[in-house]
GROMACS .gro file of C-alpha atoms in nm:
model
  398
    1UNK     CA    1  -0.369  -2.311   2.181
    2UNK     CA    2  -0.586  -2.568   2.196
    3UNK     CA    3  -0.462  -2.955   2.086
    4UNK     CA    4  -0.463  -3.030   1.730
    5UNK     CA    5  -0.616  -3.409   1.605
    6UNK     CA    6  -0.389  -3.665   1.520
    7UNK     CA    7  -0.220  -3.561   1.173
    8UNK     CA    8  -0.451  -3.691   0.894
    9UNK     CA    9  -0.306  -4.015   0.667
   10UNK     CA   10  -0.106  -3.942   0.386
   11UNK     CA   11  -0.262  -3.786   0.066
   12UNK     CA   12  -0.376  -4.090  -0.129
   13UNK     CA   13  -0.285  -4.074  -0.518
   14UNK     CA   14  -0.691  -4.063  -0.631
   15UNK     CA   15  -0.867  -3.809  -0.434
   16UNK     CA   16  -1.168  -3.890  -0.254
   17UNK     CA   17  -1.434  -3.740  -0.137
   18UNK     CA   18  -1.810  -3.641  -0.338
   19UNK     CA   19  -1.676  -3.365  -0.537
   20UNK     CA   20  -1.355  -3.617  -0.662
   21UNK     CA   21  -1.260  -3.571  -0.973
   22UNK     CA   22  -1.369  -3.190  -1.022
   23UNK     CA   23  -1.108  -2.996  -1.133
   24UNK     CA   24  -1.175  -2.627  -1.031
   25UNK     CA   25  -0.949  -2.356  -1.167
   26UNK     CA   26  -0.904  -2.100  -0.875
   27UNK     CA   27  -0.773  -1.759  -1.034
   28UNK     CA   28  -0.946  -1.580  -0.710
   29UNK     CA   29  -0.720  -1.439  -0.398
   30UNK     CA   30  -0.750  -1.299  -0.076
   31UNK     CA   31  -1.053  -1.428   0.046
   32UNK     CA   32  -1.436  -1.487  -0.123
   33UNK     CA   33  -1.270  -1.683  -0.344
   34UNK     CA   34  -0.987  -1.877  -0.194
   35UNK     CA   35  -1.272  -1.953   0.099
   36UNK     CA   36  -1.492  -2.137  -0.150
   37UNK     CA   37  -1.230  -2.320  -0.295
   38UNK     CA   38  -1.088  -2.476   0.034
   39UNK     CA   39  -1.431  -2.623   0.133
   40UNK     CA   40  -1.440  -2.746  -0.247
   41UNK     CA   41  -1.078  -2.901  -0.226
   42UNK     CA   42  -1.193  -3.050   0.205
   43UNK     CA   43  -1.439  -3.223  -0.030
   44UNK     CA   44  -1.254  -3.354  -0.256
   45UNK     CA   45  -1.195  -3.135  -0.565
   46UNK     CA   46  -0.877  -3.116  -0.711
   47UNK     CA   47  -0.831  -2.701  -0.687
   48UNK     CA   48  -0.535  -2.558  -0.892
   49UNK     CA   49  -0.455  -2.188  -0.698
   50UNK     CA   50  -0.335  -1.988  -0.981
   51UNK     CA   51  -0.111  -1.685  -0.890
   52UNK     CA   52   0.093  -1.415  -1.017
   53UNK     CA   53   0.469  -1.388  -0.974
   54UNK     CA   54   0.379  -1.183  -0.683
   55UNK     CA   55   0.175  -1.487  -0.548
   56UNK     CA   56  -0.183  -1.386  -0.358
   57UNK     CA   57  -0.208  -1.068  -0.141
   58UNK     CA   58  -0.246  -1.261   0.200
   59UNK     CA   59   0.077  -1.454   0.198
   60UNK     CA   60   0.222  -1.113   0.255
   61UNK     CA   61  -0.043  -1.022   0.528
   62UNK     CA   62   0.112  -1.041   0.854
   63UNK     CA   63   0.130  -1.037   1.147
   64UNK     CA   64   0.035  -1.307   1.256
   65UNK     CA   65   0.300  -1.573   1.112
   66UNK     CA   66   0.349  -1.940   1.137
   67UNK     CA   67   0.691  -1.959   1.045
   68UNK     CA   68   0.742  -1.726   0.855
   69UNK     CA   69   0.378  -1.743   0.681
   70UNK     CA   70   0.127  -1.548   0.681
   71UNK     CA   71  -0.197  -1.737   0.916
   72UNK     CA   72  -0.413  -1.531   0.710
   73UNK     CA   73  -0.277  -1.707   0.373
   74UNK     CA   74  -0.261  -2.086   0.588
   75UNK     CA   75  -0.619  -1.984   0.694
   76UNK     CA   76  -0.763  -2.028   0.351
   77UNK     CA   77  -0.571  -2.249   0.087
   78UNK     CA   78  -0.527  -2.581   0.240
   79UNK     CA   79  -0.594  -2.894  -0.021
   80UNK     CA   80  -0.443  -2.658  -0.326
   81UNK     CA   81  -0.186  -2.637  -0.574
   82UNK     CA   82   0.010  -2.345  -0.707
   83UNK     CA   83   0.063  -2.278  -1.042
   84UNK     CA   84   0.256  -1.920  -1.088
   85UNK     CA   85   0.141  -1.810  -1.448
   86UNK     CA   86   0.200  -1.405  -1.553
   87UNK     CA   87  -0.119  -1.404  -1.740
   88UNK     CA   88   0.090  -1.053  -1.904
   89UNK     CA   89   0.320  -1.323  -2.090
   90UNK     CA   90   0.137  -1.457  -2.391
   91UNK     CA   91   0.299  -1.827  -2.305
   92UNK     CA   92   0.145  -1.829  -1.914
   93UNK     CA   93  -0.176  -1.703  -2.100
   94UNK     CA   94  -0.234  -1.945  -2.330
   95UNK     CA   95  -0.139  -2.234  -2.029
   96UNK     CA   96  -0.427  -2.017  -1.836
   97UNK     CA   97  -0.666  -2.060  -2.158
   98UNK     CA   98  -0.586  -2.461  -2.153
   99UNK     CA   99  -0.642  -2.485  -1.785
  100UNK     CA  100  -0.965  -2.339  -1.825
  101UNK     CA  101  -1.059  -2.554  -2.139
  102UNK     CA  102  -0.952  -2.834  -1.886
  103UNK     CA  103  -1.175  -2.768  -1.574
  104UNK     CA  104  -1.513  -2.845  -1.480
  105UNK     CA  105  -1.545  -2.558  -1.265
  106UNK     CA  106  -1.343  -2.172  -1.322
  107UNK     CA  107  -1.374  -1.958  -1.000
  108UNK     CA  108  -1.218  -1.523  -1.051
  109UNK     CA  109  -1.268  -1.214  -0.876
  110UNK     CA  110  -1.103  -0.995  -1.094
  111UNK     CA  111  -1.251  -0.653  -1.146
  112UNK     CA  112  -1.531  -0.721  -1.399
  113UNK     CA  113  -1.421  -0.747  -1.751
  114UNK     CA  114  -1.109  -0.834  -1.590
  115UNK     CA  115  -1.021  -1.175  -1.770
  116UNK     CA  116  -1.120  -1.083  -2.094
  117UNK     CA  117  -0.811  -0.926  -2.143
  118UNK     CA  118  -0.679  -1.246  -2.148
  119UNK     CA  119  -0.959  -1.460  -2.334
  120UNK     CA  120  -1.045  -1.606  -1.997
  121UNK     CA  121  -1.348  -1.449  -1.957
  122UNK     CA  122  -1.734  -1.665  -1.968
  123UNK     CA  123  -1.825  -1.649  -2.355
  124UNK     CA  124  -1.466  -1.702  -2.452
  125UNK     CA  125  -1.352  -2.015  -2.234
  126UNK     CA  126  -1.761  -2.127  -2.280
  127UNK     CA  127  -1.660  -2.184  -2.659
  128UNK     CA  128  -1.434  -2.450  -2.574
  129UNK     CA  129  -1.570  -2.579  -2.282
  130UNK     CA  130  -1.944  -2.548  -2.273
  131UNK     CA  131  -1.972  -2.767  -1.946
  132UNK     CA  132  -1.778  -2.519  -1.722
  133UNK     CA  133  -1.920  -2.396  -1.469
  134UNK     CA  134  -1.788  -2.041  -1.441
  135UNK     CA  135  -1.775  -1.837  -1.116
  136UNK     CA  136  -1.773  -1.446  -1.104
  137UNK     CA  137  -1.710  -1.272  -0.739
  138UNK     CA  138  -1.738  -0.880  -0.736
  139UNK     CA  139  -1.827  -0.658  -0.489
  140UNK     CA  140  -2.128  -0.454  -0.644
  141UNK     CA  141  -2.240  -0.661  -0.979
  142UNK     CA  142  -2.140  -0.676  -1.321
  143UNK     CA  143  -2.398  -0.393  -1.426
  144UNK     CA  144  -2.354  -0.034  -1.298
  145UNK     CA  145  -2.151  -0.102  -1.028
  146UNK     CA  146  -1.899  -0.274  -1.202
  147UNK     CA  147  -1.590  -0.032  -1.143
  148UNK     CA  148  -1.641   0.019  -0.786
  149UNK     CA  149  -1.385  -0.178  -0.609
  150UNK     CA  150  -1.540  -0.430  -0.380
  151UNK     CA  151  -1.371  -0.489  -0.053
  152UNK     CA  152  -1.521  -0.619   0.289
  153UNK     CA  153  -1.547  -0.298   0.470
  154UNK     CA  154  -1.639  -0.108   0.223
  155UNK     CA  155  -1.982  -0.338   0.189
  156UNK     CA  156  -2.040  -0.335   0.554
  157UNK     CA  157  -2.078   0.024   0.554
  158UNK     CA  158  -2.252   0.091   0.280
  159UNK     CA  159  -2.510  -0.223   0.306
  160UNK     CA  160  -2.607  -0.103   0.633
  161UNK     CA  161  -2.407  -0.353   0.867
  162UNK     CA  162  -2.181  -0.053   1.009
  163UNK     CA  163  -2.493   0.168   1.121
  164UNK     CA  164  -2.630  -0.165   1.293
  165UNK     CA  165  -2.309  -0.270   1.482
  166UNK     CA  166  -2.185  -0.035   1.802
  167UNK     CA  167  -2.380   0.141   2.151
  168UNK     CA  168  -2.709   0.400   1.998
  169UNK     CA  169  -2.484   0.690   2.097
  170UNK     CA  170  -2.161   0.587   1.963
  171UNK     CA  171  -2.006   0.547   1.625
  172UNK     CA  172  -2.082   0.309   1.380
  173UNK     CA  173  -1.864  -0.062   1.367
  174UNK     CA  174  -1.700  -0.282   1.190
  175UNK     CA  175  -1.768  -0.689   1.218
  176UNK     CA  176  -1.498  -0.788   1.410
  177UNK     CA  177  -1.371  -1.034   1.071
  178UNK     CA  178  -1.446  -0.996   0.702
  179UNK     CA  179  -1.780  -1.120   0.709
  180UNK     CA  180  -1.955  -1.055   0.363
  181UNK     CA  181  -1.645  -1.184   0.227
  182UNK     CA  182  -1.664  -1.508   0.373
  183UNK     CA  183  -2.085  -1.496   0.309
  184UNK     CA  184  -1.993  -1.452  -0.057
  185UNK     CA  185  -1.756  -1.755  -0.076
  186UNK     CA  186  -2.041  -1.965   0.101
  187UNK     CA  187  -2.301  -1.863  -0.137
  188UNK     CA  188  -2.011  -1.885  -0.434
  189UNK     CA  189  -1.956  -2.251  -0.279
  190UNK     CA  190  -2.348  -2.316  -0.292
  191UNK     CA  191  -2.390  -2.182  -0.673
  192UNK     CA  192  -2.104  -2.368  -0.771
  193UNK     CA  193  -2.238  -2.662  -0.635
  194UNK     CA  194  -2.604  -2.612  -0.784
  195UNK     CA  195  -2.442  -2.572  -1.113
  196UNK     CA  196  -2.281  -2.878  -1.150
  197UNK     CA  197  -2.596  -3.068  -1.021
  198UNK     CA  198  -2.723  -2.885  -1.344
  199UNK     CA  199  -2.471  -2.966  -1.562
  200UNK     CA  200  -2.483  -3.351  -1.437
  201UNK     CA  201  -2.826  -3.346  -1.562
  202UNK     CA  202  -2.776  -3.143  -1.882
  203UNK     CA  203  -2.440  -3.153  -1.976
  204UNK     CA  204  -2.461  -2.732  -1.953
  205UNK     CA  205  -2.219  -2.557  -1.804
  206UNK     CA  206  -2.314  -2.162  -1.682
  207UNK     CA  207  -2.220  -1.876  -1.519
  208UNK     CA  208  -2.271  -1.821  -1.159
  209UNK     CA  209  -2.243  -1.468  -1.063
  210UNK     CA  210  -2.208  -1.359  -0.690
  211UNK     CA  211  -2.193  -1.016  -0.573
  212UNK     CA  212  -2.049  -0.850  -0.201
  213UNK     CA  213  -2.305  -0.626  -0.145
  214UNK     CA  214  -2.610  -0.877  -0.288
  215UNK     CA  215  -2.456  -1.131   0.010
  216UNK     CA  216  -2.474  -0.847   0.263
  217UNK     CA  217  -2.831  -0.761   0.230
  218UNK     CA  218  -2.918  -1.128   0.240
  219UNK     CA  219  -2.720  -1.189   0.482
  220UNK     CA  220  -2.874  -0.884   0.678
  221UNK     CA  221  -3.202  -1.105   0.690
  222UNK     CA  222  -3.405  -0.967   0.993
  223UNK     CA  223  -3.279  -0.631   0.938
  224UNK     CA  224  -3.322  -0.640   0.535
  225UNK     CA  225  -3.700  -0.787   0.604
  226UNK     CA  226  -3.756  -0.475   0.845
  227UNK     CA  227  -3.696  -0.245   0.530
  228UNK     CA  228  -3.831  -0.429   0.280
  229UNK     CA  229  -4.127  -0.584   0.420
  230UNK     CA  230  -4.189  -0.298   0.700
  231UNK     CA  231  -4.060   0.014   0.580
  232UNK     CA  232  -3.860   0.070   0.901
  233UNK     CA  233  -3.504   0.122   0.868
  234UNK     CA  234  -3.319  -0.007   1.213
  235UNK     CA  235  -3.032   0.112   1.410
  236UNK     CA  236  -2.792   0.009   1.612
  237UNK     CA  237  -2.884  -0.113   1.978
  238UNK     CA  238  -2.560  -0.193   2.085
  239UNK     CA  239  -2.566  -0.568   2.173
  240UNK     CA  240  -2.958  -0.572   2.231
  241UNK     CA  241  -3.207  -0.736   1.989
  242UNK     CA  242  -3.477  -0.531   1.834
  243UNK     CA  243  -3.734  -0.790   1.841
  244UNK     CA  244  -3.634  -1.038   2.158
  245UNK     CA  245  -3.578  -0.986   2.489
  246UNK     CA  246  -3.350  -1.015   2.710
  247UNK     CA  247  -3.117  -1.114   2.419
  248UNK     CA  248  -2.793  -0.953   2.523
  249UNK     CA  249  -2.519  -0.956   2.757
  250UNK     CA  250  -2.497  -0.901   3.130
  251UNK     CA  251  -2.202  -0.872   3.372
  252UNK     CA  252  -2.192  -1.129   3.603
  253UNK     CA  253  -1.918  -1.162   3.936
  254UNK     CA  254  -1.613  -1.209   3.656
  255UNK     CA  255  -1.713  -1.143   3.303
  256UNK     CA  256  -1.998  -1.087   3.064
  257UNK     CA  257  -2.257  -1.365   2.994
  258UNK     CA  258  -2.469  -1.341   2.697
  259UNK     CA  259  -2.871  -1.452   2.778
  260UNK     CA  260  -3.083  -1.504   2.485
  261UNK     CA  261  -3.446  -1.599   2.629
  262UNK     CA  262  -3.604  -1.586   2.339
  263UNK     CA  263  -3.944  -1.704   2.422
  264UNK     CA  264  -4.202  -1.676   2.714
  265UNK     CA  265  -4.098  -2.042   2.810
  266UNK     CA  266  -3.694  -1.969   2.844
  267UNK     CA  267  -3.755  -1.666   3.024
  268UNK     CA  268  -3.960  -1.862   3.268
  269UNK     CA  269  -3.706  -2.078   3.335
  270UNK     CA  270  -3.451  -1.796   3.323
  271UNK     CA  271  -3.629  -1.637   3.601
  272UNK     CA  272  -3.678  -1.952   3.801
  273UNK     CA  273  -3.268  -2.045   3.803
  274UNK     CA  274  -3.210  -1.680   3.914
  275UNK     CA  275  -3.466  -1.679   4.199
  276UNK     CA  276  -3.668  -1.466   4.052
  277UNK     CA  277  -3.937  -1.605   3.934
  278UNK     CA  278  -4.201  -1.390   4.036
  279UNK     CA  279  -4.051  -1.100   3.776
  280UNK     CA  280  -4.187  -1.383   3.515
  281UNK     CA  281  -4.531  -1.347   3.638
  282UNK     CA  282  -4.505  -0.937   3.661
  283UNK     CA  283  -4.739  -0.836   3.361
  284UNK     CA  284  -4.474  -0.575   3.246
  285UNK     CA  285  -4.235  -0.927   3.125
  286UNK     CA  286  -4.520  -1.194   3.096
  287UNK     CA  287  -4.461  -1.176   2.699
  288UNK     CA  288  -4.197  -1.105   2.492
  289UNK     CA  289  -4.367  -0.766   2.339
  290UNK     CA  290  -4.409  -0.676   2.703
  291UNK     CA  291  -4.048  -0.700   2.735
  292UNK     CA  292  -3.910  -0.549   2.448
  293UNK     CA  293  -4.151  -0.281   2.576
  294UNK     CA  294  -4.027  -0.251   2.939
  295UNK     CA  295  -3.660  -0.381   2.867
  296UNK     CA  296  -3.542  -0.098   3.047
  297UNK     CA  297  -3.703  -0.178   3.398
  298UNK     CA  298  -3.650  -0.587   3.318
  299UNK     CA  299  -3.234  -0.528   3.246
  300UNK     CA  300  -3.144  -0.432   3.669
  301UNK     CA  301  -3.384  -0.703   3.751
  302UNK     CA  302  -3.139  -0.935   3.584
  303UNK     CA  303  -2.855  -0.739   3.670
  304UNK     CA  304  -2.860  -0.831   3.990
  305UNK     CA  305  -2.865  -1.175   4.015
  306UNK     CA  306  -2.638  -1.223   3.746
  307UNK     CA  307  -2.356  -0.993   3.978
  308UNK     CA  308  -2.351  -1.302   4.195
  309UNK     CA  309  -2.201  -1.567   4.035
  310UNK     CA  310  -1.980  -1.658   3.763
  311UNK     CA  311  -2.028  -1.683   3.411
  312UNK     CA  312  -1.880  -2.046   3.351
  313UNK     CA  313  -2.094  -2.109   3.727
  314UNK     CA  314  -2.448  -1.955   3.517
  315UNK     CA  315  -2.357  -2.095   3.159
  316UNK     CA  316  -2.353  -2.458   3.323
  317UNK     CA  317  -2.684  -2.387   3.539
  318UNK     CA  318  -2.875  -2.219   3.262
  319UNK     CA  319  -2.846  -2.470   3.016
  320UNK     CA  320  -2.921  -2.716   3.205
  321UNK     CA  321  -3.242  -2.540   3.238
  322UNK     CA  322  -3.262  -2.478   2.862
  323UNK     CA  323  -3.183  -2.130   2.910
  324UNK     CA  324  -2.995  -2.057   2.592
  325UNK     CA  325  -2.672  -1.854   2.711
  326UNK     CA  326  -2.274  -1.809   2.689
  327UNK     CA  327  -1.946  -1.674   2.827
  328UNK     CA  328  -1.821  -1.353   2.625
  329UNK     CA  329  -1.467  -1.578   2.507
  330UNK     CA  330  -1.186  -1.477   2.318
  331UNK     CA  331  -1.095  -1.722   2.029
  332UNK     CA  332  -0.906  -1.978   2.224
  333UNK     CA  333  -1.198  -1.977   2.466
  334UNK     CA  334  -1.451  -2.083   2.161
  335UNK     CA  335  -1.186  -2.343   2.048
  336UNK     CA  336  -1.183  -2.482   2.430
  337UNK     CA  337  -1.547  -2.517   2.395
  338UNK     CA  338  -1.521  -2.687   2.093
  339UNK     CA  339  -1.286  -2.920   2.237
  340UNK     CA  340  -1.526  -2.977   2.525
  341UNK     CA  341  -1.832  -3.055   2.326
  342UNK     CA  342  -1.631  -3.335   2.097
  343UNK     CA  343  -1.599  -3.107   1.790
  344UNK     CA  344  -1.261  -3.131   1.730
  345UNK     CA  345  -1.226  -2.807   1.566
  346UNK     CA  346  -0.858  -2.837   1.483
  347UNK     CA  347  -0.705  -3.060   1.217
  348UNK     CA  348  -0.344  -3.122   1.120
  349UNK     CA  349  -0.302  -3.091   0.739
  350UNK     CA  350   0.033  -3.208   0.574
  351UNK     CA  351   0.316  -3.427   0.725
  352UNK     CA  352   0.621  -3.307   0.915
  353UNK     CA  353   0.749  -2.964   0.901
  354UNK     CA  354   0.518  -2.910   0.654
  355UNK     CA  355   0.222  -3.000   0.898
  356UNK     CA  356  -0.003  -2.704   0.985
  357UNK     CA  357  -0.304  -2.695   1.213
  358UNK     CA  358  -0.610  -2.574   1.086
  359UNK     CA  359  -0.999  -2.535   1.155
  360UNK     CA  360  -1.184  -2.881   1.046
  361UNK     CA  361  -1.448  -2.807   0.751
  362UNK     CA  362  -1.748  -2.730   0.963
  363UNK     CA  363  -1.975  -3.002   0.757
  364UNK     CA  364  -1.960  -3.360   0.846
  365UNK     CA  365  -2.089  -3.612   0.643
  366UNK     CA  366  -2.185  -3.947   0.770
  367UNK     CA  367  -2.082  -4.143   0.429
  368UNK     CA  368  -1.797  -3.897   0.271
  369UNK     CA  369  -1.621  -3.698   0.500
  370UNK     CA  370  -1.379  -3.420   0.437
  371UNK     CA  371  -1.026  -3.491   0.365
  372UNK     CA  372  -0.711  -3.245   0.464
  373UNK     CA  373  -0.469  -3.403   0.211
  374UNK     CA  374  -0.220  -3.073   0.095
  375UNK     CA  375  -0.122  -2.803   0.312
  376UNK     CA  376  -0.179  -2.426   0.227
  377UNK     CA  377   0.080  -2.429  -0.087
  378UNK     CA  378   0.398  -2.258  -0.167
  379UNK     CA  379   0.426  -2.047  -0.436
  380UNK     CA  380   0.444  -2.265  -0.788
  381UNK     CA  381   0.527  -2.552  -0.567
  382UNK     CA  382   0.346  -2.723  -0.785
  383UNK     CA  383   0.404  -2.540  -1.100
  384UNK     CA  384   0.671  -2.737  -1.299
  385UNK     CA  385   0.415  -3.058  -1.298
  386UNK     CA  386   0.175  -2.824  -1.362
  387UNK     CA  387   0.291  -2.666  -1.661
  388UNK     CA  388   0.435  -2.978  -1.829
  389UNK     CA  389   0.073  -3.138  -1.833
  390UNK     CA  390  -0.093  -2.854  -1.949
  391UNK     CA  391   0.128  -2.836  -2.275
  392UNK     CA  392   0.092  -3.200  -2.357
  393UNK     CA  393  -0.163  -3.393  -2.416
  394UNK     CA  394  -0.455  -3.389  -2.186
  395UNK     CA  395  -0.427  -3.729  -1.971
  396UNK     CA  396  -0.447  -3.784  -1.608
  397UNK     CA  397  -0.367  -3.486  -1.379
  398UNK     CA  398  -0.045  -3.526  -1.210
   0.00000   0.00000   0.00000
């Protein structure tokens, strides 16, 4: 494992940071949700994780542990409190109702009409708190696709992404993580964001709707553009590029190097480190349409330079060519590489045994950094405090 940083100071008693003094409301779990909240708490808003007795799915996700906690569950609520409330109870419920009332910013991804069993749904908690700013994550829309479960791997295969991902004559992938699910707590982020710009300028609250599938096809861009622009519906190409080439992997004397030369001046100089560079002047790879064209006759061409040397050996003389490229790593490999570029990519959240590692927020900001002031919660280990100052009167948060 790669070092962590030097723990971070102490939480100080007034949070910092450009969101500071938000108070966001986080009835979401697993992961859209609890993802966009994190990178809302790293910036400084105070995020209240509400849970059920059971507490959120992922703390029971395992392996792998830290402890005996789930990494999934650390992975995704640092900078949070827990409040247990049994929204069932009519008590928890009406704390739930005052906690919205109190927030500048609700976040849920129940089913749709989920919450308004408990008069926590938009028009209801709007009525008492017109500035919130309300955010709704489903997996196909409030409309006609409201009672279709949304989860991640369900959206990549029906958006597309699973006929897209494996070799042309295999079967059909999965992205190695949950990656509409983490698109949709970006883009849940973003809108949350936008509508508290609004509501700084207005005093209007809204509600910000985000969808699974409506993140995939986005998030498909290149692909999505092809249908809807072109007509053409793509397939898979293994790890090639439909448009670009060579943009792909190839073995080299240890392990696979990915090359992505994607224009006539990189593949120049592609051709130039491997000694080859009279393959750039061949008119069947002078342009990249030749290419893509003839990438079947181009691929041994490369082949066989790339057999004889390294990958770490090519990755350092490519790019200092400006040959875009990069060893095939596992994780720890992209965190050493991290590491060596002076990212720091690990941070130490909390103090003592309570101190977990975790990946820095991956925006920096020159004037208001991020802050890592609470680790990942235990269940209603805030909730006592909690409760008490939501049935008095409202004052400062404790």
């Amino acid at each position: 494992m790669p070092r962590s940083a030097e723990p971070e100071a102490a939480p100080p008693t007034t949070a910092e940071g450009p969101l500071a003094g938000v108070l966001v409301a986080d009835f979401s779990r697993v992961l859209a949700g609890p993802y966009a909240t994190m990178l809302l708490a790293d910036l400084g808003a105070d995020v209240i994780k509400v849970e059920g007795p059971g507490g959120d799915d992922t703390r029971a996700w395992t392996p792998p542990v830290r402890g005996e906690v789930s990494t999934y569950y650390l992975g995704v609520n640092r900078g949070k409190r827990s409040l247990v409330l049994d929204l069932r109870d009519e008590r928890d419920a009406e704390a739930a109702r005052e906690l919205a009332r109190r927030a500048d910013v609700l976040i849920e991804n129940l089913r749709p009409g989920g919450m308004a069993k408990y008069g926590l749904d938009f028009e209801t908690v709007r009525r008492d708190n017109p500035g919130l700013v309300y955010a709704s994550i489903t997996g196909f829309g409030s409309g006609a696709g409201r009672d279709v479960p949304g989860y991640d791997l369900m959206v990549q295969a029906v958006s597309g992404l699973m006929s897209l991902t494996g070799e042309p004559d295999g079967p059909p992938y999965r992205a190695g993580i949950s990656v509409f699910d983490v698109m949709a707590g970006n883009h849940a982020a973003i809108g949350i964001l936008a509508a508290l710009r609004h509501r700084d300028a207005t005093g209007e609250g809204q509600l910000v709707e985000v969808n699974l599938l409506s993140s995939a096809l986005t998030g498909l861009v290149n692909h999505s553009s092809a249908y809807a622009a072109g007509g053409t519906v793509p397939y898979r190409m293994g790890n090639a590029h439909p448009s670009v080439c060579p943009y792909e992997p190839f073995p080299t004397a240890d392990r696979d190097l990915v090359v992505t030369a994607a224009n006539d001046g990189q593949f120049r100089k592609l051709c130039a480190v491997l000694g080859i560079l009279e393959t750039a002047d061949d008119p069947r790879f002078r342009r990249n349409a030749d290419r893509t064209a003839h990438r079947d006759a181009l691929h041994p061409l490369l082949t066989e330079r790339f057999v004889t040397r390294g990958a770490e050996e090519w990755f350092d003389l490519l790019v200092a060519a400006g040959v875009p490229c990069g060893p095939i790593n596992t994780i720890d490999g992209g965190f050493a590489l991290a590491e060596r570029f002076g990212l720091d990519p690990v941070v130490s959240v909390g103090e003592g045994e309570r101190a977990v590692p975790t990946t820095r927020h991956p925006i920096r900001f020159s004037a208001t950094p991020a802050a890592y002031r609470l680790p990942p919660p235990e269940l209603d280990e805030h909730g006592a405090e909690l409760r008490k100052w939501l049935t008095g009167p409202e004052g400062e948060r404790p």
